[in-house]
mmCIF file of C-alpha atoms in Angstrom:
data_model
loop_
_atom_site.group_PDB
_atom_site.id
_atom_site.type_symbol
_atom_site.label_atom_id
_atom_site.label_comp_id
_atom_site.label_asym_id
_atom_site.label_seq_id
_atom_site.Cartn_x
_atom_site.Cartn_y
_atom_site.Cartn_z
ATOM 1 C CA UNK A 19 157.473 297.718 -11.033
ATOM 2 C CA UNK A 20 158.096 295.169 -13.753
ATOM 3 C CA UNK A 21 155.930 292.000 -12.573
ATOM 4 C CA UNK A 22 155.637 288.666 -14.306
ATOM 5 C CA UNK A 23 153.345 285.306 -13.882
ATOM 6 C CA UNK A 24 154.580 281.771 -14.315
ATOM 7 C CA UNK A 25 152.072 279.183 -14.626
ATOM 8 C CA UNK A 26 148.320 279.686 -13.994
ATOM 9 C CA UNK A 27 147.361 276.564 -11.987
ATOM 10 C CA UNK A 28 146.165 277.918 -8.628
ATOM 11 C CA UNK A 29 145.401 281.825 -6.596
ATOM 12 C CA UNK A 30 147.054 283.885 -9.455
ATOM 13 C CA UNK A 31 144.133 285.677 -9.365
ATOM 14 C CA UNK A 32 145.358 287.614 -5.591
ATOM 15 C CA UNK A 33 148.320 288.917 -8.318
ATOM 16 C CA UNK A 34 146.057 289.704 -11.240
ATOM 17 C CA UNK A 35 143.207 291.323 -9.266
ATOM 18 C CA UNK A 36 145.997 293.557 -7.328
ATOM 19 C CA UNK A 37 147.760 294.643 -10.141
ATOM 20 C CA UNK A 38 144.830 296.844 -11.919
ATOM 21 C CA UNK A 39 144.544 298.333 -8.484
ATOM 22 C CA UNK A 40 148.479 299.389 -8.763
ATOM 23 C CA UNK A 41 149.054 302.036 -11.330
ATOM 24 C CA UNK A 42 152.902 302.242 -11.345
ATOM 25 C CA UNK A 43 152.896 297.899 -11.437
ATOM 26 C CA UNK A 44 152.774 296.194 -14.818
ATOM 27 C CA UNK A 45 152.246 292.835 -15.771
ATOM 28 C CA UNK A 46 154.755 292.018 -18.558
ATOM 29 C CA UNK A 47 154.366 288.926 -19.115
ATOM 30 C CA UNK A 48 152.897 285.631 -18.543
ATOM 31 C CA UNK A 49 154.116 281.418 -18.655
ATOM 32 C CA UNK A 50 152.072 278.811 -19.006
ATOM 33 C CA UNK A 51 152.044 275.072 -21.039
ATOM 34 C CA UNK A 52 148.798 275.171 -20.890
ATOM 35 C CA UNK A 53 147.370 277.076 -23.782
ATOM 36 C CA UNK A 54 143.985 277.112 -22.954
ATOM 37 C CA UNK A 55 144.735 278.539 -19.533
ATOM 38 C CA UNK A 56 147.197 281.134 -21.485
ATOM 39 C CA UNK A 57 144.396 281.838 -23.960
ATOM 40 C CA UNK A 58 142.114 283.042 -20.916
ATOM 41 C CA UNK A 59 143.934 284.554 -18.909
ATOM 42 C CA UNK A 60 143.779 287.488 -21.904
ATOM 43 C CA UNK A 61 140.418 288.468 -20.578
ATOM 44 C CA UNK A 62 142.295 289.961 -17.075
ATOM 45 C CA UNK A 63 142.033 293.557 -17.256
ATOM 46 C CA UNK A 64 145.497 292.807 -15.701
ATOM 47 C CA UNK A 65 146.714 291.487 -19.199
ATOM 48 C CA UNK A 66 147.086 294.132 -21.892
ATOM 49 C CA UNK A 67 148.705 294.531 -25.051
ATOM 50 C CA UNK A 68 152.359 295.187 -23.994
ATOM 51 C CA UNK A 69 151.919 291.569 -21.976
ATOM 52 C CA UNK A 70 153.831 289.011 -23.349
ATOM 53 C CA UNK A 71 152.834 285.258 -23.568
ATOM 54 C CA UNK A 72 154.965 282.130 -23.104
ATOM 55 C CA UNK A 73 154.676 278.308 -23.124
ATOM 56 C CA UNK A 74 158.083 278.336 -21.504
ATOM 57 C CA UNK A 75 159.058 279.789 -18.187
ATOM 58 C CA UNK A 76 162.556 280.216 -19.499
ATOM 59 C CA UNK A 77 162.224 282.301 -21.963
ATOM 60 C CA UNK A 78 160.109 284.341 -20.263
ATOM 61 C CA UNK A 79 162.593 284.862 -17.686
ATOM 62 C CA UNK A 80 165.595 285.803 -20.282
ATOM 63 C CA UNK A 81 163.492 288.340 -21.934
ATOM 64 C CA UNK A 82 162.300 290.836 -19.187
ATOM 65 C CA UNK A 83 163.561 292.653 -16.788
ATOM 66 C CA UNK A 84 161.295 291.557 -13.747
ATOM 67 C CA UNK A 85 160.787 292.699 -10.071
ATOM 68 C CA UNK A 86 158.355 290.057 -8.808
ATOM 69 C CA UNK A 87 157.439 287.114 -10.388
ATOM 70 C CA UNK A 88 154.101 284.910 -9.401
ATOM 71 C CA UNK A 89 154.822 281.228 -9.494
ATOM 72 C CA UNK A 90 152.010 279.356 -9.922
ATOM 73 C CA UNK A 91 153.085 275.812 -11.508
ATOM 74 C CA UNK A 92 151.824 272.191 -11.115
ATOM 75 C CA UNK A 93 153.058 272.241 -7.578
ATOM 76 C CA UNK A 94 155.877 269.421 -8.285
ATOM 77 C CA UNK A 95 157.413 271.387 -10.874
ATOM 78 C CA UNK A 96 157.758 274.504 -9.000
ATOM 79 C CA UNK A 97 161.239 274.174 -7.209
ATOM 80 C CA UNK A 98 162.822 274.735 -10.174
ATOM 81 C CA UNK A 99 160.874 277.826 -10.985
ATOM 82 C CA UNK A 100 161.790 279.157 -7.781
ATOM 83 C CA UNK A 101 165.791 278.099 -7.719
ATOM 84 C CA UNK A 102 165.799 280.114 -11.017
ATOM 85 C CA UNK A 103 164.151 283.403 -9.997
ATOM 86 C CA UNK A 104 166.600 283.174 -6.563
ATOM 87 C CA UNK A 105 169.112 282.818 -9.016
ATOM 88 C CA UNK A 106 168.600 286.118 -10.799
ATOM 89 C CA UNK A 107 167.519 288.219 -7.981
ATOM 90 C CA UNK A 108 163.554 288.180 -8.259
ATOM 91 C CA UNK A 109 161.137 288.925 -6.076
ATOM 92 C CA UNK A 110 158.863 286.086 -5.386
ATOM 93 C CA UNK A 111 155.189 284.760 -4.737
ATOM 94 C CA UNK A 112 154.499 281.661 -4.712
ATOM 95 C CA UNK A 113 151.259 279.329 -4.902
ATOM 96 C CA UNK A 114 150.705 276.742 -2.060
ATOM 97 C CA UNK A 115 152.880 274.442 -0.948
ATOM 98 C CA UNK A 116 156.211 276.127 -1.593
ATOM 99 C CA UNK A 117 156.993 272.883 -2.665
ATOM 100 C CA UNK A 118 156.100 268.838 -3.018
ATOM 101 C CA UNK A 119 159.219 266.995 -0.661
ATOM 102 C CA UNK A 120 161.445 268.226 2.154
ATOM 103 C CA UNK A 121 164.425 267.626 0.201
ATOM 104 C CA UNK A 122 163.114 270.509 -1.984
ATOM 105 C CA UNK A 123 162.353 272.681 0.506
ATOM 106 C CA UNK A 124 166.018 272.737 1.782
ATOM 107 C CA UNK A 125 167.852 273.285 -1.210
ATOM 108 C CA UNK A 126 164.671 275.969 -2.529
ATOM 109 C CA UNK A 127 165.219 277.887 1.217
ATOM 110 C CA UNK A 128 168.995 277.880 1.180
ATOM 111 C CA UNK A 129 169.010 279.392 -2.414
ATOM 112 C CA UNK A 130 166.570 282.530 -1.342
ATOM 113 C CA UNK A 131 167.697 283.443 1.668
ATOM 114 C CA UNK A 132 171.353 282.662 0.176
ATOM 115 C CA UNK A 133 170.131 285.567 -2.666
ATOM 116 C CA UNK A 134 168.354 287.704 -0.296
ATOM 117 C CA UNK A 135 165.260 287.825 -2.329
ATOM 118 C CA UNK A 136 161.999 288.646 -1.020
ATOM 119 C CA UNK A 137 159.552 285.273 -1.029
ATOM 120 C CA UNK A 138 155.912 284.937 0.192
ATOM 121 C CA UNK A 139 152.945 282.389 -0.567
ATOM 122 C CA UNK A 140 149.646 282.144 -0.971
ATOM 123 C CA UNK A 141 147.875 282.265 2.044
ATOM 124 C CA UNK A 142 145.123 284.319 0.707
ATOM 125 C CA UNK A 143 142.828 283.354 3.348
ATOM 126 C CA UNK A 144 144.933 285.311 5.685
ATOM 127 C CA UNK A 145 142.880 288.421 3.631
ATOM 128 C CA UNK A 146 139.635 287.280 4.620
ATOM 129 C CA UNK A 147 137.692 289.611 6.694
ATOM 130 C CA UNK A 148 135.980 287.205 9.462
ATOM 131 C CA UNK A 149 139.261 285.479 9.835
ATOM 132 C CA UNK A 150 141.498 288.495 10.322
ATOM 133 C CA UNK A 151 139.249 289.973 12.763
ATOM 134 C CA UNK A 152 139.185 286.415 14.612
ATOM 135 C CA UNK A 153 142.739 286.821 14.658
ATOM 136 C CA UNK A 154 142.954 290.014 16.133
ATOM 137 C CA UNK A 155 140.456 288.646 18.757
ATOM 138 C CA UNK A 156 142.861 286.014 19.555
ATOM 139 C CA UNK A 157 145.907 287.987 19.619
ATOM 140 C CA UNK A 158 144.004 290.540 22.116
ATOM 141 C CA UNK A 159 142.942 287.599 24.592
ATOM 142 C CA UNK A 160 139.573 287.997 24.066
ATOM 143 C CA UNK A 161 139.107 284.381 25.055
ATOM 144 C CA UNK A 162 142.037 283.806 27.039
ATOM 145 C CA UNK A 163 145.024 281.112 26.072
ATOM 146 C CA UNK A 164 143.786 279.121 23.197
ATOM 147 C CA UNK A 165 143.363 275.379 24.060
ATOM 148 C CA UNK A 166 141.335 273.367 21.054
ATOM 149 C CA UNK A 167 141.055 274.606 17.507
ATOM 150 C CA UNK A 168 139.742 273.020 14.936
ATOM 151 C CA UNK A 169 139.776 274.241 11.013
ATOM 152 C CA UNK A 170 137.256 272.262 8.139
ATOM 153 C CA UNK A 171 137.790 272.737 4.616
ATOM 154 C CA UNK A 172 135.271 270.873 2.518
ATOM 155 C CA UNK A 173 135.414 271.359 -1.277
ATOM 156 C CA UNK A 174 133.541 269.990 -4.188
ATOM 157 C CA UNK A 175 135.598 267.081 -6.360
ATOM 158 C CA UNK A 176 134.385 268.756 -9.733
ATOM 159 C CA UNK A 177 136.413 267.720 -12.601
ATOM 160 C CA UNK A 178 140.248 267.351 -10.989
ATOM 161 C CA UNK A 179 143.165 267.999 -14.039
ATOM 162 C CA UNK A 180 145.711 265.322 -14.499
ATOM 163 C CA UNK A 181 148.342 266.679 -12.608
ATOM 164 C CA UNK A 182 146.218 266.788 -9.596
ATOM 165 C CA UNK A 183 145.507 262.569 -9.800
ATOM 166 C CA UNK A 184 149.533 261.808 -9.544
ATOM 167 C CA UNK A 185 151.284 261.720 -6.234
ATOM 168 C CA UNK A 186 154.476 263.002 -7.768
ATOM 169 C CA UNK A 187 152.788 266.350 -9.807
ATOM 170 C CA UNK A 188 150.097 266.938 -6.808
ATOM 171 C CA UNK A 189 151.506 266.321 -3.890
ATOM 172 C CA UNK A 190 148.653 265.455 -1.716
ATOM 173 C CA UNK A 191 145.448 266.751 -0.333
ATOM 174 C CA UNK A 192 146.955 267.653 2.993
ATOM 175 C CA UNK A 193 149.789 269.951 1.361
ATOM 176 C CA UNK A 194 147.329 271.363 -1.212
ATOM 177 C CA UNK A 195 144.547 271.936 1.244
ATOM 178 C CA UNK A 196 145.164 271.426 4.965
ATOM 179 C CA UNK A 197 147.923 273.918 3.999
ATOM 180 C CA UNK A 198 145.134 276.548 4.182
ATOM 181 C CA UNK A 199 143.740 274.558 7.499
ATOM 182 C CA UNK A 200 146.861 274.512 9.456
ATOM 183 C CA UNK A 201 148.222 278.191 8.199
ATOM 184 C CA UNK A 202 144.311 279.456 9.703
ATOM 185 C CA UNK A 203 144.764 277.793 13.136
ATOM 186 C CA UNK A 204 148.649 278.641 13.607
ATOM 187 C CA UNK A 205 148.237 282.375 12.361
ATOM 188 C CA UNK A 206 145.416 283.220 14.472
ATOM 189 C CA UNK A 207 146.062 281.816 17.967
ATOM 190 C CA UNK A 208 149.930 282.264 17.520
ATOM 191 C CA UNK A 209 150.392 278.855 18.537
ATOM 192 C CA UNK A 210 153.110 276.307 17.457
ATOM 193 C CA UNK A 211 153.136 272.437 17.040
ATOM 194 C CA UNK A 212 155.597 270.067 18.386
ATOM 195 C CA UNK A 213 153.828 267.097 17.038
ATOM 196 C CA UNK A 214 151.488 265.442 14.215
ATOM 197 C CA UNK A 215 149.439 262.281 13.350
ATOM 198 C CA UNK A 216 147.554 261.991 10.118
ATOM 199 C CA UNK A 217 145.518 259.785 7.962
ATOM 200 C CA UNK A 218 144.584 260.347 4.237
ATOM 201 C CA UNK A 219 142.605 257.801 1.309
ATOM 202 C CA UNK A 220 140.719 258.183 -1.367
ATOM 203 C CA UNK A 221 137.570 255.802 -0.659
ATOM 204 C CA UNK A 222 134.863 257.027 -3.001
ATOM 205 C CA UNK A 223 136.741 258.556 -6.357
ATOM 206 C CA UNK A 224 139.082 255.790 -7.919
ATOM 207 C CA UNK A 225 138.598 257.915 -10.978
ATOM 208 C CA UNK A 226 141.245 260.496 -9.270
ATOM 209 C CA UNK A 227 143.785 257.506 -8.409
ATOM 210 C CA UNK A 228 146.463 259.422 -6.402
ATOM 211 C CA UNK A 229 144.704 261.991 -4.820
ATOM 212 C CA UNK A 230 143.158 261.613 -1.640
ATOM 213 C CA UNK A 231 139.013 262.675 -1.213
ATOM 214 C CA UNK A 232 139.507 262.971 2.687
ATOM 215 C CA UNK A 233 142.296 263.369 5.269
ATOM 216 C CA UNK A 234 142.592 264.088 8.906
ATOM 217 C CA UNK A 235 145.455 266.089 10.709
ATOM 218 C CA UNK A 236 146.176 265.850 14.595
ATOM 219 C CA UNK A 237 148.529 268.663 16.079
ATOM 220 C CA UNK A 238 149.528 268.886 19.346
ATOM 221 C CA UNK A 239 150.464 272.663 20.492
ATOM 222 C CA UNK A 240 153.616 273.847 22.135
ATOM 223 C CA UNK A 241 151.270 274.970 24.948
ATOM 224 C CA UNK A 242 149.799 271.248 25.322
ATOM 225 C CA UNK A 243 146.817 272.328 23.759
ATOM 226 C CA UNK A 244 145.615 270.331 20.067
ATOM 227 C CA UNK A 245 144.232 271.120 16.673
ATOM 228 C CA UNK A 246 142.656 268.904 14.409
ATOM 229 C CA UNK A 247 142.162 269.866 10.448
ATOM 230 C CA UNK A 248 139.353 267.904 8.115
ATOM 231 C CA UNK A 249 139.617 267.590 4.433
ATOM 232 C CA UNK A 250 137.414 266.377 2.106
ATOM 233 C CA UNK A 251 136.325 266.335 -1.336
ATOM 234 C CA UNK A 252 132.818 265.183 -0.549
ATOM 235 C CA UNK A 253 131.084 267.759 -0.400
ATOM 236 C CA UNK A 254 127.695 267.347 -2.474
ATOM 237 C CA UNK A 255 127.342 268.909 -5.938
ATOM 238 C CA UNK A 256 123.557 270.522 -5.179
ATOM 239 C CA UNK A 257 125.938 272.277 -2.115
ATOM 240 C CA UNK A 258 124.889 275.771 -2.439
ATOM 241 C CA UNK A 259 128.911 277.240 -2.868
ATOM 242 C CA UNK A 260 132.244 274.625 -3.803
ATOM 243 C CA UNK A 261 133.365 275.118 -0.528
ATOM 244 C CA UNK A 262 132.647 274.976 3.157
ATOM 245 C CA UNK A 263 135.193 276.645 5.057
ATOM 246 C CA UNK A 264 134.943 276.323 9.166
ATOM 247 C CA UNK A 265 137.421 277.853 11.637
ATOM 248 C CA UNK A 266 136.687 277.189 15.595
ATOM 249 C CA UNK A 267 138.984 278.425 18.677
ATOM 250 C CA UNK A 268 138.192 276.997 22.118
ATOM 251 C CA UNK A 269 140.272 278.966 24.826
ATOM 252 C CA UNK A 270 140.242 279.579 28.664
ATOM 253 C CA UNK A 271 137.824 282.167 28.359
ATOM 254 C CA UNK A 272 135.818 281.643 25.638
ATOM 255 C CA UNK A 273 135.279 280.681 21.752
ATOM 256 C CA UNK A 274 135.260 282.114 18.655
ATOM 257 C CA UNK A 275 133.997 280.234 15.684
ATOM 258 C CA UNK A 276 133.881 281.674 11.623
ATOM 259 C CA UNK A 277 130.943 279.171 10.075
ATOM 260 C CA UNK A 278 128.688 279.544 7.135
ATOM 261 C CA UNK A 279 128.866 280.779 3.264
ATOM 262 C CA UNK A 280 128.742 284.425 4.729
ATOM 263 C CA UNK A 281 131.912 283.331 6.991
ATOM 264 C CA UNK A 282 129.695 284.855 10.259
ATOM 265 C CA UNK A 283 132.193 285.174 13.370
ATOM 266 C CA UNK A 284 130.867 284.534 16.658
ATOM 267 C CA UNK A 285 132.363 285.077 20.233
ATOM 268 C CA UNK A 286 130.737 283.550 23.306
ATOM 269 C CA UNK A 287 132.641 283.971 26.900
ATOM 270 C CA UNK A 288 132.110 282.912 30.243
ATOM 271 C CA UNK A 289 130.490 286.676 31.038
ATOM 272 C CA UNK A 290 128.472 286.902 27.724
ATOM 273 C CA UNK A 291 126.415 284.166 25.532
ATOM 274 C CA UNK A 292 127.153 283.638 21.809
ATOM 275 C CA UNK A 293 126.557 286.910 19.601
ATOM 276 C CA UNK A 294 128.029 288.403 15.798
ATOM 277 C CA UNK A 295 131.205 290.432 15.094
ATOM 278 C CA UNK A 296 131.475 292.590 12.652
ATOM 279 C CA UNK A 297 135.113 292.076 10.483
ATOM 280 C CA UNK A 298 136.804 294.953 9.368
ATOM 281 C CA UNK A 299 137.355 295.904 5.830
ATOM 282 C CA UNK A 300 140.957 293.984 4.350
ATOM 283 C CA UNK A 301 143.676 295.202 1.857
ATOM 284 C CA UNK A 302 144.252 293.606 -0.825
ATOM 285 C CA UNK A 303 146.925 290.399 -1.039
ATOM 286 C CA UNK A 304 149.152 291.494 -3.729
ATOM 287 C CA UNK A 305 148.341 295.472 -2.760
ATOM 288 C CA UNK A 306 150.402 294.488 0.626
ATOM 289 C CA UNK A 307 152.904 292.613 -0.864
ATOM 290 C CA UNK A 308 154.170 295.285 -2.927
ATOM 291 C CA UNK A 309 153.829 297.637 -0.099
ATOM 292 C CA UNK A 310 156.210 295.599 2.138
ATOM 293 C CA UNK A 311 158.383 295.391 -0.988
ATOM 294 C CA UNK A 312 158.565 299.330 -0.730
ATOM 295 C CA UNK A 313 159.091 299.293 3.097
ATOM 296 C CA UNK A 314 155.852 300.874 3.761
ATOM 297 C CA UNK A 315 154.331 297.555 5.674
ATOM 298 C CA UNK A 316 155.109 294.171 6.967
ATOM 299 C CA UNK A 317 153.634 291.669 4.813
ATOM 300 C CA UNK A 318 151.268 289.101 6.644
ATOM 301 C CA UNK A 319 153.081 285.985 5.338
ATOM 302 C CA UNK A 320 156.891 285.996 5.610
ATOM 303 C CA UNK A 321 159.546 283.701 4.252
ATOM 304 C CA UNK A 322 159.662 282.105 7.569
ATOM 305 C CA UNK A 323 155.584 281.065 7.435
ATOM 306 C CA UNK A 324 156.443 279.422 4.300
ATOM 307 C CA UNK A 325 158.845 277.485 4.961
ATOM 308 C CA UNK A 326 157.443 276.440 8.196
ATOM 309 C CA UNK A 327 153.595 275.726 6.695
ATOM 310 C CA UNK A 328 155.495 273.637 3.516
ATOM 311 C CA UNK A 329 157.359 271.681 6.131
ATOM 312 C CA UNK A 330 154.002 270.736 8.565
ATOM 313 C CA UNK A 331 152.216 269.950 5.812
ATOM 314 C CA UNK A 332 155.169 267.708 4.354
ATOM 315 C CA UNK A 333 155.897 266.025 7.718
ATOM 316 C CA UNK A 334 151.737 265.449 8.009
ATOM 317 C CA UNK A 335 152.035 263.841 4.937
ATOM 318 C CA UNK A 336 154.675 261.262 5.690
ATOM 319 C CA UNK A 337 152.574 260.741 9.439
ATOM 320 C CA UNK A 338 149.506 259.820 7.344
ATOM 321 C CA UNK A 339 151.890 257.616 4.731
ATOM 322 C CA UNK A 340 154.032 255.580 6.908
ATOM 323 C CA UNK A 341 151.582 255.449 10.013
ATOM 324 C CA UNK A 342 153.380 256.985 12.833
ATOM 325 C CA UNK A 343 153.270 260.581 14.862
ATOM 326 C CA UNK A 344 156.272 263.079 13.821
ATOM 327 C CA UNK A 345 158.205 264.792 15.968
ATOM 328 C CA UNK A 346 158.407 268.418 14.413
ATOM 329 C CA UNK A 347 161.499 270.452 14.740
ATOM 330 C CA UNK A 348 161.910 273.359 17.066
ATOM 331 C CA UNK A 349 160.486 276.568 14.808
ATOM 332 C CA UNK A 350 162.821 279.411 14.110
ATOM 333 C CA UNK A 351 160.318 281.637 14.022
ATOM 334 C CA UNK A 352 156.707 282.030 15.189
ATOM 335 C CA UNK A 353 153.808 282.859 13.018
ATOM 336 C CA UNK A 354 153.695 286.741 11.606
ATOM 337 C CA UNK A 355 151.484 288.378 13.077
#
């Protein structure tokens, strides 16, 4: 399987780290403007010496013969990335948000499902142990219907790149982060939203000018139930790790919560006080995408998640823009399981 990575701005590391675990997959080439990034990414024991290098995506793709291509661009330059590889029958993963405006996301779904190519994103928190066993919890009613849920991610500001400080190359905070938020709380309790208010600003970093250093989502489930998300880019730099992820489900019965650098999962019900579960050991991202490729498994985020996720996050967006709740449209499909 001929395999191929275009642009190196986000989780290509889920492709590179699951290639060297694939024998009969080969990374033949890689994209990127950004020659530092191009000059590193050598030291993968992914890359070898039969890997080509690009600064253009084009040429890349009129060269090789390719299977599955990774698209990780600035993420409002990667529609056309992914029109193209529709357009010549590739296989495709794709970084987080599929893409930047709902405009996009129309013309980028007709033109995959219209080639019948295989597409799935980034979602690589879906792989995490404690979350996929809270899942499974969930999914078992282990604490009944889920009610409240709330999902934190808190990351260090660091030193952001350009393309992250303009609204039209970025995207926003809530796309780029409280994608991972929202995709958490939907995937696990198998719950959809009819509805969501937002706010976003960027009070303490003018340095970063278009790019938001906190935002707050408000969903309201298609069982009546709600889920709020929290974003920042506050958290101190003496913080022990960049980021400080938090997942809590309230439900009739009971709640499970992931907290802490170790991500420890804890279930408490009405019959039994709070105490640890153990997660089970997880494949690897890439590892089960090309496995569903082959027909051998479902892979855990379909076409249909990312469209839907892109198009939350979009609508959450324009909620915390022009000040007003959005009506989200009836899903097509509910989360994979």
């Amino acid at each position: 399987m001929n395999v191929a990575l275009i642009g190196l701005e986000g989780h290509q590391s889920a492709m590179l780290e699951g290639i060297v675990q694939l024998h009969d997959v080969q990374l033949v080439a890689v994209a990127s403007d950004n020659p530092d990034k191009l000059q590193a990414v050598k030291r993968s024991p992914a890359v070898t010496g039969d890997t080509w290098l690009y600064a253009d995506w084009r040429e890349l793709l009129e060269q090789h013969d390719l299977d599955v291509v990774g698209v990780c661009t600035v993420n409002g330059e990667r529609a056309p990335v992914l029109l193209e590889c529709a357009r010549r029958g590739v296989h495709i993963l794709s970084e987080k948000p599929l893409v930047t405006t709902l405009e996009d996301l129309a013309t980028v779904r007709a033109a995959i499902e219209g080639a019948g190519v295989r597409l799935s994103m980034l979602m690589t928190m879906r792989f995490e142990p404690a979350f996929k066993k809270m899942h499974d919890l969930l999914r078992q009613g282990t604490i009944g219907e889920p009610v409240a849920a709330s999902a934190q991610k808190s990351y260090k500001l660091g030193d952001r790149p350009e393309w992250m400080r303009d609204r039209a190359t970025f995207g926003g905070v809530i796309p780029f982060v409280g994608i991972h938020a929202l995709d958490l709380v939907r995937w696990t309790t198998g719950c959809e939203f009819t509805e969501v208010a937002a706010w976003h600003s960027n009070v303490a970093h003018p340095e970063i000018r278009d790019m938001e250093d906190n935002a707050s989502v408000l969903l309201r489930m298609a069982n009546g139930g709600t889920a709020t998300l929290r974003i920042d880019y506050l958290r101190p730099t003496m913080a022990p790790t960049h980021g400080d992820d938090r997942l809590r489900v309230a439900g009739s019965e009971g709640v499970l919560e992931v907290l802490g650098d170790d991500r420890r999962l804890t279930l408490m019900t009405h019959d039994q006080g709070p105490y640890a579960v153990a997660p089970d050991p997880e494949e690897q991202f890439f590892v089960e995408f090309v496995r569903s490729l082959r027909g051998e498994c479902a892979h855990r985020i379909s076409a249909a998640d990312a469209y839907r996720l892109t198009e939350i996050c979009l609508q959450a967006r324009a909620a915390a823009d022009e000040g007003r709740i959005v009506s989200l449209a009836p899903v097509r499909e509910h989360p994979s399981r």
